[in-house]
Coordinates of C-alpha atoms in Angstrom, one line a residue:
Chain A
M1 CA -15.9 23.8 -1.1
S2 CA -12.8 21.7 -2.9
I3 CA -12.3 23.8 -6.0
D4 CA -9.1 25.6 -6.4
L5 CA -7.0 24.2 -3.6
T6 CA -3.6 24.8 -2.7
E7 CA -0.6 22.8 -1.8
T8 CA -1.6 23.5 1.6
S9 CA -5.6 23.9 1.7
I10 CA -6.0 20.3 0.1
T11 CA -5.1 18.8 3.6
E12 CA -7.8 20.3 5.5
A13 CA -10.3 19.4 2.4
V14 CA -9.5 16.2 2.3
Q15 CA -9.9 15.3 6.2
R16 CA -12.9 17.4 6.4
T17 CA -14.6 14.9 4.1
F18 CA -14.0 12.4 7.0
D19 CA -16.0 14.7 9.2
G20 CA -19.0 12.3 8.5
A21 CA -18.1 9.2 9.1
E22 CA -19.9 7.2 11.6
D23 CA -17.3 5.8 13.5
E24 CA -15.1 8.3 15.4
R25 CA -12.3 5.6 15.1
V26 CA -12.4 5.9 11.5
K27 CA -12.6 9.4 11.3
E28 CA -9.7 9.7 13.7
L29 CA -7.2 7.2 11.5
F30 CA -7.7 9.1 8.6
I31 CA -7.2 12.5 9.7
C32 CA -4.1 11.5 10.9
L33 CA -3.0 9.6 8.1
V34 CA -4.3 12.3 5.5
Q35 CA -2.0 14.8 7.6
H36 CA 0.8 12.5 7.8
L37 CA 0.6 11.4 4.0
H38 CA 0.4 14.6 3.2
D39 CA 3.2 16.1 5.2
F40 CA 5.5 13.1 3.8
T41 CA 4.8 14.5 0.2
R42 CA 5.1 18.1 0.7
E43 CA 8.3 18.0 3.3
V44 CA 10.1 15.8 0.3
R45 CA 7.9 17.6 -2.3
L46 CA 7.4 13.7 -4.5
T47 CA 7.3 14.3 -8.2
G48 CA 4.9 12.5 -10.2
A49 CA 7.2 10.2 -11.5
E50 CA 8.3 8.8 -8.1
W51 CA 4.3 9.1 -7.1
F52 CA 3.8 6.7 -10.2
K53 CA 6.9 4.2 -8.7
V54 CA 4.9 4.3 -5.6
M55 CA 1.6 3.6 -7.1
D56 CA 3.1 0.5 -9.1
F57 CA 5.6 -0.7 -6.3
L58 CA 2.4 -0.9 -4.0
E59 CA 0.3 -2.6 -6.5
R60 CA 3.1 -5.4 -7.2
V61 CA 3.8 -6.4 -3.4
G62 CA 0.0 -6.7 -3.2
K63 CA -0.2 -8.8 -6.3
I64 CA 2.8 -11.3 -5.0
C65 CA 0.6 -11.9 -1.3
N66 CA -1.0 -14.9 -1.3
P67 CA -2.1 -17.3 1.4
T68 CA 1.8 -18.5 2.5
R69 CA 3.9 -15.2 1.2
Q70 CA 2.6 -12.0 3.0
E71 CA 4.6 -9.7 1.2
Y72 CA 2.3 -6.7 3.0
V73 CA 3.5 -8.3 6.3
L74 CA 7.3 -8.3 5.3
L75 CA 6.8 -4.7 4.0
S76 CA 5.5 -3.6 7.2
D77 CA 8.2 -5.7 9.1
I78 CA 11.2 -4.3 7.1
L79 CA 10.0 -0.5 7.7
G80 CA 9.7 -1.6 11.7
L81 CA 6.1 -0.9 11.6
S82 CA 5.2 -4.4 12.7
V83 CA 7.9 -4.1 16.0
L84 CA 6.1 -1.0 16.6
V85 CA 2.9 -1.8 17.0
D86 CA 3.8 -4.2 19.4
L87 CA 6.0 -2.2 21.2
I88 CA 3.0 0.7 21.7
H89 CA 0.8 -2.3 23.4
H90 CA 3.2 -4.7 24.7
P91 CA 6.1 -2.1 26.0
G92 CA 7.3 -4.9 28.2
I93 CA 5.9 -4.8 32.1
G94 CA 6.4 -6.9 35.0
S95 CA 7.0 -10.8 34.9
V96 CA 5.2 -11.0 31.5
T97 CA 7.1 -12.9 28.4
D98 CA 8.2 -9.9 26.0
S99 CA 6.0 -9.9 22.8
T100 CA 7.4 -9.6 19.2
L101 CA 6.2 -9.2 15.5
L102 CA 4.3 -12.5 13.7
G103 CA 6.6 -11.9 10.8
P104 CA 5.6 -13.1 7.2
F105 CA 5.4 -16.9 7.9
Y106 CA 2.5 -18.2 10.3
V107 CA 0.0 -20.5 8.1
E108 CA -3.4 -20.8 9.5
G109 CA -3.7 -24.2 8.2
R110 CA -1.2 -25.8 10.6
P111 CA -1.6 -29.2 12.0
T112 CA -1.9 -30.1 15.6
A113 CA 0.3 -32.3 17.5
E114 CA 0.7 -34.2 20.6
N115 CA 3.1 -33.8 23.2
G116 CA 6.5 -35.4 22.8
S117 CA 5.9 -35.7 18.6
D118 CA 8.5 -34.9 15.8
I119 CA 7.1 -32.0 14.1
S120 CA 9.7 -31.5 11.5
G121 CA 7.3 -33.1 8.7
G122 CA 10.5 -35.4 8.2
V123 CA 12.5 -32.4 6.9
A124 CA 16.6 -33.6 8.0
G125 CA 18.4 -31.8 10.1
T126 CA 20.2 -31.7 13.3
P127 CA 17.4 -32.6 16.2
L128 CA 16.3 -30.4 18.3
F129 CA 14.1 -30.7 21.4
F130 CA 11.9 -27.9 22.8
N131 CA 10.5 -28.0 26.6
G132 CA 8.3 -25.1 27.1
R133 CA 5.9 -24.3 30.5
V134 CA 3.0 -21.4 30.6
L135 CA 2.7 -19.9 33.6
D136 CA 0.1 -16.8 34.6
P137 CA 1.6 -13.5 36.4
E138 CA 1.7 -15.7 40.1
G139 CA 3.6 -18.5 38.8
N140 CA 0.8 -20.8 38.5
A141 CA 0.6 -23.4 35.9
V142 CA -1.8 -22.5 33.1
A143 CA -2.8 -26.0 31.8
G144 CA -4.8 -26.1 27.9
A145 CA -3.2 -23.5 26.6
R146 CA -2.8 -23.4 23.0
V147 CA 0.7 -22.9 21.6
D148 CA 1.7 -22.1 18.1
T149 CA 4.7 -22.9 16.8
W150 CA 6.9 -22.3 13.8
H151 CA 10.5 -22.4 12.7
S152 CA 12.7 -22.8 9.4
D153 CA 15.2 -25.6 8.8
G154 CA 18.6 -26.2 9.2
E155 CA 19.4 -24.0 5.9
G156 CA 17.0 -21.2 7.1
F157 CA 13.4 -22.0 4.5
Y158 CA 10.6 -22.5 6.3
D159 CA 8.3 -25.0 4.8
V160 CA 5.9 -22.9 2.6
Q161 CA 9.2 -21.5 0.8
M162 CA 9.9 -25.1 -0.5
P163 CA 6.5 -26.2 -1.4
E164 CA 8.1 -28.5 -4.3
R165 CA 10.4 -29.8 -1.8
L166 CA 7.8 -30.9 0.2
H167 CA 4.8 -31.2 -2.4
G168 CA 3.0 -28.5 -0.7
R169 CA 3.5 -30.4 2.6
L170 CA 3.5 -28.2 6.1
A171 CA 6.6 -29.1 8.1
M172 CA 8.0 -27.5 11.3
R173 CA 5.0 -25.9 12.9
A174 CA 2.3 -27.4 14.8
L175 CA -0.3 -26.4 17.3
L176 CA 0.4 -28.0 20.7
T177 CA -1.6 -27.8 24.1
T178 CA -0.3 -27.6 27.7
D179 CA -1.1 -30.4 29.8
D180 CA -1.9 -30.0 33.5
E181 CA 1.5 -28.6 34.4
G182 CA 1.8 -25.9 31.6
R183 CA 4.6 -27.6 29.9
F184 CA 4.4 -28.5 26.2
W185 CA 7.4 -30.1 24.6
Y186 CA 7.8 -31.3 21.2
R187 CA 11.2 -32.6 18.8
S188 CA 11.8 -31.1 15.7
V189 CA 15.0 -30.1 13.5
A190 CA 17.3 -27.0 14.5
P191 CA 16.5 -23.8 12.4
R192 CA 19.1 -21.1 11.2
Y193 CA 19.8 -17.6 10.7
Y194 CA 17.8 -16.8 7.0
P195 CA 16.7 -14.3 5.3
V196 CA 13.6 -12.2 4.7
P197 CA 12.5 -12.9 1.3
T198 CA 14.1 -10.6 -1.3
D199 CA 12.9 -11.9 -4.5
G200 CA 9.7 -9.6 -4.4
P201 CA 9.2 -5.7 -4.7
C202 CA 10.9 -5.9 -0.5
G203 CA 13.9 -7.2 -1.7
E204 CA 14.3 -3.9 -3.8
I205 CA 13.9 -1.8 -0.6
L206 CA 16.5 -3.8 0.9
R207 CA 18.7 -3.5 -2.1
A208 CA 18.6 0.2 -2.8
A209 CA 19.5 0.6 1.1
N210 CA 22.6 -1.9 1.0
R211 CA 20.3 -3.3 4.3
S212 CA 21.0 -7.0 5.5
P213 CA 18.2 -9.1 4.9
M214 CA 19.2 -11.4 7.9
R215 CA 17.3 -12.7 10.6
P216 CA 19.1 -14.5 13.6
E217 CA 18.2 -18.3 14.4
H218 CA 14.6 -18.2 16.0
L219 CA 11.4 -19.9 17.3
H220 CA 8.1 -19.0 16.7
F221 CA 5.7 -18.9 19.5
W222 CA 1.3 -17.4 19.3
L223 CA 0.2 -18.7 22.7
H224 CA -3.8 -18.6 23.5
A225 CA -5.7 -19.6 27.0
E226 CA -8.6 -18.7 27.8
G227 CA -8.4 -15.7 30.5
F228 CA -5.3 -14.2 29.3
E229 CA -3.9 -11.9 26.4
P230 CA -2.8 -13.8 23.1
L231 CA 1.3 -13.4 23.4
I232 CA 3.1 -13.5 20.0
T233 CA 6.5 -14.4 20.6
M234 CA 10.0 -15.7 19.8
L235 CA 12.9 -17.0 21.0
V236 CA 16.5 -15.9 19.5
R237 CA 19.5 -18.2 19.5
R238 CA 22.1 -15.9 21.9
D239 CA 25.3 -16.7 19.8
D240 CA 23.9 -16.0 16.5
P241 CA 25.9 -13.7 14.3
Y242 CA 22.8 -11.4 13.5
V243 CA 21.6 -11.3 17.1
D244 CA 22.0 -7.2 17.2
R245 CA 21.2 -6.6 13.9
D246 CA 17.6 -8.3 13.1
A247 CA 16.3 -7.0 9.3
V248 CA 12.8 -6.6 11.1
F249 CA 13.9 -5.2 14.5
G250 CA 11.8 -7.6 16.3
V251 CA 15.1 -9.2 19.0
R252 CA 14.3 -8.7 22.8
R253 CA 17.2 -9.0 24.9
S254 CA 14.4 -11.2 27.3
L255 CA 13.9 -13.6 24.3
V256 CA 17.6 -14.6 23.7
V257 CA 18.1 -18.1 24.6
D258 CA 20.8 -20.9 24.5
F259 CA 20.5 -23.3 22.2
V260 CA 22.4 -26.0 23.8
Q261 CA 24.4 -28.4 22.1
R262 CA 24.6 -31.9 23.2
D263 CA 26.9 -34.5 21.7
A264 CA 26.1 -37.8 20.4
G265 CA 25.5 -40.4 23.2
E266 CA 23.8 -38.1 25.1
T267 CA 20.5 -38.6 26.4
A268 CA 17.4 -36.1 25.2
P269 CA 14.8 -34.7 27.4
D270 CA 12.4 -37.5 26.0
G271 CA 14.7 -39.8 27.5
T272 CA 16.0 -41.4 23.7
R273 CA 20.0 -41.9 24.0
M274 CA 20.8 -40.0 20.7
D275 CA 23.4 -41.4 18.1
E276 CA 23.7 -37.8 16.7
P277 CA 24.3 -34.3 17.8
F278 CA 21.5 -32.6 19.0
Q279 CA 20.2 -29.3 20.3
T280 CA 17.7 -28.5 23.7
V281 CA 15.8 -25.2 23.8
E282 CA 14.2 -24.8 27.2
R283 CA 11.8 -21.6 28.2
T284 CA 8.9 -20.6 30.6
F285 CA 6.4 -18.2 29.1
V286 CA 4.3 -15.7 31.3
L287 CA 1.1 -14.6 30.1
A288 CA -0.6 -11.5 31.1
R289 CA -4.4 -11.8 32.1
T290 CA -7.1 -9.9 30.0
E291 CA -8.1 -6.8 31.2
R292 CA -11.8 -7.9 31.2
A293 CA -10.7 -10.7 33.4
L294 CA -9.1 -8.0 36.0
P295 CA -11.2 -7.1 38.9
H296 CA -12.1 -3.0 38.8
Chain B
M1 CA 22.3 -2.4 17.5
S2 CA 18.4 -3.3 16.8
I3 CA 18.0 -4.5 20.2
D4 CA 15.5 -4.0 23.0
L5 CA 14.4 -1.3 21.1
T6 CA 11.5 1.0 22.8
E7 CA 8.6 2.6 21.2
T8 CA 10.0 5.9 20.7
S9 CA 13.8 4.6 19.6
I10 CA 12.5 2.0 17.1
T11 CA 12.2 4.9 14.6
E12 CA 15.6 6.4 14.1
A13 CA 16.9 2.4 14.6
V14 CA 14.9 2.2 11.1
Q15 CA 15.8 5.4 9.6
R16 CA 19.8 4.2 10.3
T17 CA 19.4 0.9 8.0
F18 CA 19.0 3.4 5.2
D19 CA 22.0 5.4 5.8
G20 CA 23.6 2.8 3.3
A21 CA 21.4 4.1 0.4
E22 CA 23.7 5.1 -2.3
D23 CA 21.3 7.0 -3.9
E24 CA 20.9 10.1 -1.5
R25 CA 17.0 11.0 -2.4
V26 CA 16.4 6.9 -1.6
K27 CA 17.8 7.8 1.9
E28 CA 15.7 11.5 2.3
L29 CA 12.6 9.5 0.7
F30 CA 12.7 6.8 3.4
I31 CA 13.8 8.5 6.4
C32 CA 11.2 10.7 5.9
L33 CA 8.3 8.1 5.1
V34 CA 9.5 6.0 8.3
Q35 CA 9.5 9.2 10.5
H36 CA 5.7 9.9 9.1
L37 CA 4.5 6.2 9.1
H38 CA 5.8 5.5 13.3
D39 CA 4.7 9.2 14.0
F40 CA 1.0 8.1 12.5
T41 CA 1.0 4.9 14.2
R42 CA 2.1 6.3 17.9
E43 CA -0.1 9.4 17.5
V44 CA -3.2 6.9 16.7
R45 CA -1.9 4.2 18.8
L46 CA -2.7 1.7 16.1
T47 CA -3.9 -1.7 17.3
G48 CA -2.6 -5.0 16.2
A49 CA -6.3 -6.1 15.0
E50 CA -5.9 -1.8 12.6
W51 CA -3.2 -3.3 11.7
F52 CA -3.8 -6.8 10.0
K53 CA -6.7 -5.0 8.5
V54 CA -4.5 -2.4 6.6
M55 CA -2.2 -5.3 5.7
D56 CA -5.9 -7.1 4.3
F57 CA -6.6 -3.7 2.6
L58 CA -3.3 -3.0 1.2
E59 CA -3.2 -6.3 -0.6
R60 CA -6.9 -6.4 -1.8
V61 CA -6.1 -3.3 -3.4
G62 CA -2.6 -4.7 -5.4
K63 CA -4.9 -7.7 -6.3
I64 CA -8.1 -6.0 -7.5
C65 CA -5.7 -3.7 -9.9
N66 CA -5.0 -4.6 -13.6
P67 CA -4.0 -2.5 -16.6
T68 CA -7.5 -0.6 -17.2
R69 CA -8.2 -0.7 -13.3
Q70 CA -5.7 1.6 -11.3
E71 CA -7.3 1.0 -7.8
Y72 CA -3.9 2.8 -6.3
V73 CA -4.2 5.6 -8.2
L74 CA -7.7 6.2 -6.6
L75 CA -6.9 5.4 -3.3
S76 CA -4.1 8.5 -4.1
D77 CA -7.0 10.5 -5.8
I78 CA -9.3 9.6 -2.7
L79 CA -6.7 10.7 -0.1
G80 CA -6.0 14.2 -1.9
L81 CA -2.7 13.0 -2.6
S82 CA -2.5 12.8 -6.5
V83 CA -4.2 16.0 -6.6
L84 CA -1.3 17.4 -4.3
V85 CA 2.0 16.1 -6.2
D86 CA 0.1 17.9 -8.8
L87 CA -0.4 21.6 -6.8
I88 CA 3.4 20.8 -5.8
H89 CA 4.8 21.1 -9.2
H90 CA 2.7 23.0 -11.0
P91 CA 1.0 25.6 -8.1
G92 CA -0.6 27.4 -11.3
I93 CA 1.6 30.4 -12.5
G94 CA 1.1 33.2 -15.4
S95 CA -0.4 32.3 -18.4
V96 CA 0.2 28.3 -18.4
T97 CA -2.9 25.8 -18.3
D98 CA -3.3 24.8 -15.0
S99 CA -2.9 20.8 -14.7
T100 CA -4.6 18.6 -12.2
L101 CA -4.5 14.8 -11.5
L102 CA -4.7 12.2 -14.3
G103 CA -7.1 9.7 -12.7
P104 CA -7.6 5.9 -12.9
F105 CA -8.9 5.6 -16.5
Y106 CA -6.0 6.8 -18.4
V107 CA -5.0 3.6 -21.0
E108 CA -1.7 3.2 -23.2
G109 CA -3.0 1.1 -25.6
R110 CA -5.4 4.2 -26.9
P111 CA -6.1 4.8 -30.8
T112 CA -4.5 7.4 -32.5
A113 CA -7.2 9.6 -34.6
E114 CA -7.2 12.5 -37.5
N115 CA -8.4 15.8 -36.4
G116 CA -12.4 15.9 -36.6
S117 CA -12.7 12.4 -36.7
D118 CA -15.5 11.0 -34.8
I119 CA -13.4 9.1 -31.6
S120 CA -16.9 7.8 -29.7
G121 CA -16.3 4.2 -31.1
G122 CA -19.6 3.7 -31.8
V123 CA -21.0 4.7 -28.0
A124 CA -24.5 6.3 -28.4
G125 CA -25.0 9.7 -27.1
T126 CA -25.6 13.4 -27.4
P127 CA -23.2 14.3 -29.8
L128 CA -20.2 16.7 -28.5
F129 CA -17.5 18.6 -30.4
F130 CA -14.3 19.7 -29.2
N131 CA -12.3 22.3 -30.7
G132 CA -8.9 22.9 -29.1
R133 CA -5.6 25.1 -29.5
V134 CA -2.5 24.4 -27.8
L135 CA 0.0 27.5 -27.9
D136 CA 3.4 28.2 -26.1
P137 CA 3.6 31.0 -23.1
E138 CA 4.3 34.0 -25.9
G139 CA 0.7 32.9 -27.7
N140 CA 2.2 31.1 -30.5
A141 CA 1.0 28.2 -31.9
V142 CA 2.5 25.0 -31.0
A143 CA 2.2 22.5 -34.2
G144 CA 2.9 18.6 -34.0
A145 CA 1.6 18.1 -30.1
R146 CA 0.4 15.2 -29.5
V147 CA -2.8 15.1 -27.0
D148 CA -4.3 12.6 -25.2
T149 CA -8.1 13.3 -24.6
W150 CA -10.3 10.7 -23.1
H151 CA -13.7 10.8 -21.2
S152 CA -17.1 9.0 -20.0
D153 CA -20.2 8.6 -22.0
G154 CA -23.5 10.0 -21.3
E155 CA -23.8 7.6 -18.7
G156 CA -20.5 8.0 -16.7
F157 CA -19.0 4.8 -17.6
Y158 CA -15.7 4.8 -19.3
D159 CA -15.5 2.2 -21.7
V160 CA -12.8 -0.1 -19.8
Q161 CA -15.6 -0.4 -17.1
M162 CA -17.9 -1.6 -19.4
P163 CA -15.9 -4.6 -21.4
E164 CA -19.0 -6.6 -22.0
R165 CA -20.7 -4.3 -23.6
L166 CA -17.8 -2.9 -26.0
H167 CA -16.7 -6.4 -26.2
G168 CA -13.4 -5.2 -25.1
R169 CA -13.0 -2.4 -27.5
L170 CA -11.6 1.3 -26.3
A171 CA -13.6 4.2 -27.1
M172 CA -14.3 7.6 -26.0
R173 CA -10.4 7.9 -26.2
A174 CA -7.6 9.1 -28.8
L175 CA -4.8 10.5 -29.6
L176 CA -5.0 13.5 -32.0
T177 CA -1.7 15.8 -33.2
T178 CA -2.2 19.3 -33.6
D179 CA -1.8 21.3 -37.4
D180 CA -0.3 24.1 -38.4
E181 CA -2.2 26.4 -36.4
G182 CA -1.6 24.0 -33.2
R183 CA -5.6 23.1 -33.5
F184 CA -6.8 19.6 -32.5
W185 CA -10.6 19.1 -32.9
Y186 CA -12.6 15.9 -32.8
R187 CA -16.3 14.6 -32.1
S188 CA -17.4 12.1 -29.5
V189 CA -20.4 11.9 -27.2
A190 CA -21.4 14.3 -24.2
P191 CA -19.8 12.8 -20.9
R192 CA -21.6 12.9 -17.1
Y193 CA -20.9 12.8 -13.9
Y194 CA -20.4 10.4 -12.1
P195 CA -19.3 7.9 -9.1
V196 CA -15.6 6.4 -8.9
P197 CA -15.8 2.9 -8.8
T198 CA -17.4 1.7 -5.2
D199 CA -17.0 -1.8 -6.2
G200 CA -13.5 -2.1 -5.1
P201 CA -11.5 -1.7 -1.5
C202 CA -11.8 2.4 -2.4
G203 CA -15.5 2.0 -1.7
E204 CA -15.2 0.8 1.7
I205 CA -13.5 3.8 2.9
L206 CA -15.8 6.4 0.7
R207 CA -19.1 4.4 2.5
A208 CA -16.8 4.6 6.4
A209 CA -16.9 8.2 6.0
N210 CA -19.9 8.7 4.0
R211 CA -18.2 10.5 1.4
S212 CA -19.8 11.4 -1.8
P213 CA -18.2 9.2 -4.7
M214 CA -19.2 11.7 -7.3
R215 CA -16.9 13.7 -9.8
P216 CA -18.2 16.4 -11.9
E217 CA -18.8 16.2 -15.7
H218 CA -15.2 16.3 -17.3
L219 CA -12.9 15.7 -20.8
H220 CA -9.2 14.8 -19.8
F221 CA -6.6 16.2 -21.7
W222 CA -2.6 15.3 -21.8
L223 CA -0.3 17.1 -24.0
H224 CA 3.4 16.4 -25.3
A225 CA 5.1 18.6 -27.6
E226 CA 9.0 18.6 -27.7
G227 CA 10.3 21.6 -26.1
F228 CA 7.6 21.8 -23.3
E229 CA 6.1 20.4 -20.1
P230 CA 3.5 17.8 -20.8
L231 CA 0.4 18.7 -19.4
I232 CA -2.1 16.5 -17.6
T233 CA -5.3 18.2 -17.4
M234 CA -8.7 18.4 -17.8
L235 CA -11.9 20.2 -18.5
V236 CA -14.8 20.7 -16.1
R237 CA -18.5 21.7 -16.7
R238 CA -19.8 24.5 -15.0
D239 CA -23.0 24.0 -14.3
D240 CA -22.5 20.8 -13.4
P241 CA -24.3 19.7 -9.3
Y242 CA -20.4 18.2 -8.3
V243 CA -18.4 21.3 -9.8
D244 CA -17.7 22.5 -6.3
R245 CA -17.5 19.0 -4.3
D246 CA -15.0 16.5 -6.8
A247 CA -14.8 13.6 -4.9
V248 CA -10.9 13.6 -5.8
F249 CA -10.1 17.2 -5.2
G250 CA -9.0 17.9 -9.2
V251 CA -11.5 20.9 -10.2
R252 CA -9.6 24.3 -10.3
R253 CA -11.7 27.1 -11.1
S254 CA -9.4 27.9 -14.1
L255 CA -10.2 24.6 -15.7
V256 CA -14.2 25.0 -15.6
V257 CA -15.7 25.8 -19.5
D258 CA -19.2 26.0 -20.8
F259 CA -20.1 22.9 -22.4
V260 CA -23.0 24.7 -24.9
Q261 CA -26.1 22.9 -25.4
R262 CA -27.1 23.6 -29.2
D263 CA -30.7 23.0 -30.3
A264 CA -31.2 20.4 -33.7
G265 CA -31.0 22.2 -36.9
E266 CA -28.0 24.2 -35.9
T267 CA -24.7 23.6 -38.0
A268 CA -22.3 21.8 -35.8
P269 CA -18.2 23.5 -36.0
D270 CA -17.2 21.0 -38.6
G271 CA -20.2 22.1 -40.9
T272 CA -23.1 19.5 -40.2
R273 CA -26.3 20.7 -40.1
M274 CA -27.1 19.0 -37.2
D275 CA -31.2 16.9 -37.0
E276 CA -30.4 16.2 -33.0
P277 CA -29.3 18.7 -30.2
F278 CA -25.6 18.7 -29.4
Q279 CA -23.0 20.4 -27.2
T280 CA -19.5 22.0 -28.5
V281 CA -17.1 23.1 -26.2
E282 CA -13.8 25.1 -26.9
R283 CA -10.5 25.2 -25.0
T284 CA -6.7 26.9 -25.6
F285 CA -4.5 25.3 -24.1
V286 CA -1.0 27.2 -23.1
L287 CA 2.3 24.6 -22.6
A288 CA 4.8 25.4 -20.4
R289 CA 8.4 25.6 -21.9
T290 CA 10.6 22.7 -20.4
E291 CA 13.2 24.2 -18.0
R292 CA 15.9 22.6 -20.1
A293 CA 14.9 24.1 -22.8
L294 CA 15.2 27.9 -21.1
P295 CA 18.2 30.0 -21.4
H296 CA 20.3 30.2 -18.5

């Protein structure tokens, strides 16, 4: 019976309509979701006009999404949900490298690259040399790990934010593979702190809250290796002005690293004698074994 | 400081970013929303894969929306939120007619019609004659009230669900105006129970829950009159098989009415001698005065 419901009784009436779900998890998720959505609506006494605004907002977020603009991911990011989901499952234990949020700029069709190659895609900027190593929890090299990396240019823009300038080409992103010593390395251009996109619906929230849209300078990494948990992480520049107030709550102290400034005339990690200033970043990543691979 | 957050501390960190909102209501809404979204995420231990599915789902709901397909309104309807918002502000008091949810089929560009006219738009079906009256709480006629009405055809489809058959014309909907006695009346075709649209993302939820998508037969009304609160309501057929299990929780007992079956040869309310069976529905609506209009 779902007739003559009251402000209170409607919640259980809606929850009971999920009793017939065959998947217990579906049932659990919706019963909990309905409880919290209804509690929120009751607690704030949401008005009809506000409800209309919410529907319109959610529609506009969906409409602006495309494969290179993930406004729903951004909405989740600025509400702290993306990091919360990550923290629930990766609270940070032992020697394993901390994970963090994916962010809205990962693109599936990124190119593969050889170690040592320049992945900047011809974008101008201060040369940056990254040297990484992937290890298992016991300190052994993980060979053949696949490492996605992506980052902004020196003005804080990702390739997908400037399709006209790049003629739709992807740049400053690549999929690399670790060698027998677990190493991977590439050359690119130095990124910079930047605002999350504020020209869409999420910008309305940030402006209404007078919130900073800024993220500190960082490099993204997504590592996959057989027998190990995938690791989504990033490395954040230690002396960045926004390091302790990331707009999307993604900074962990363990992921803060030095972006080392080198002078013209010094030698790059790949042996090149540089005739301009450049930066170097180094980092070792430690992967967690998949639970299936652990002995019982 | 939003660095090194934990599963617990992140909620307050996100809430604090709304402290700078100039609009106190914006601040209140987001602090409460963040609390419930985070509590939900923690309680169900939402996984990264589930989070991806949610983002994808919300994007698809937005993408399918257009001026005649309000999938976000439908999502709100099937989760009981639309009725909850209505119940919070219109719990049902005194002589005033109960309100209920708007539903996803209201269309702004509907035609105006004279009282007594046929608003079926040429759609075939059993003739239905509706006679309504609009009163104030003291029983006096409300003249000049603007009354929107809209309903499905005898197979349960709204005009906007069959644009090809109707060549994009609107039908079975109109805006009428009450006469000096507060009366409005029209001819149309009898509606029928129907499933909410299940060919979009919301259908996935209903199927996962093994939920009925059916709504009992009803006529929608949206009344506006100067000095009175707008009233969104509907009238539901008493002997409908789905009257006590509306998929969107919108039935109130006070809104259940007789759809009276008449035989061929009887006289319609407008004086026409009918050569086919027809139906009649009558109802008086009582509007609440706006709070601004009440003496203090």
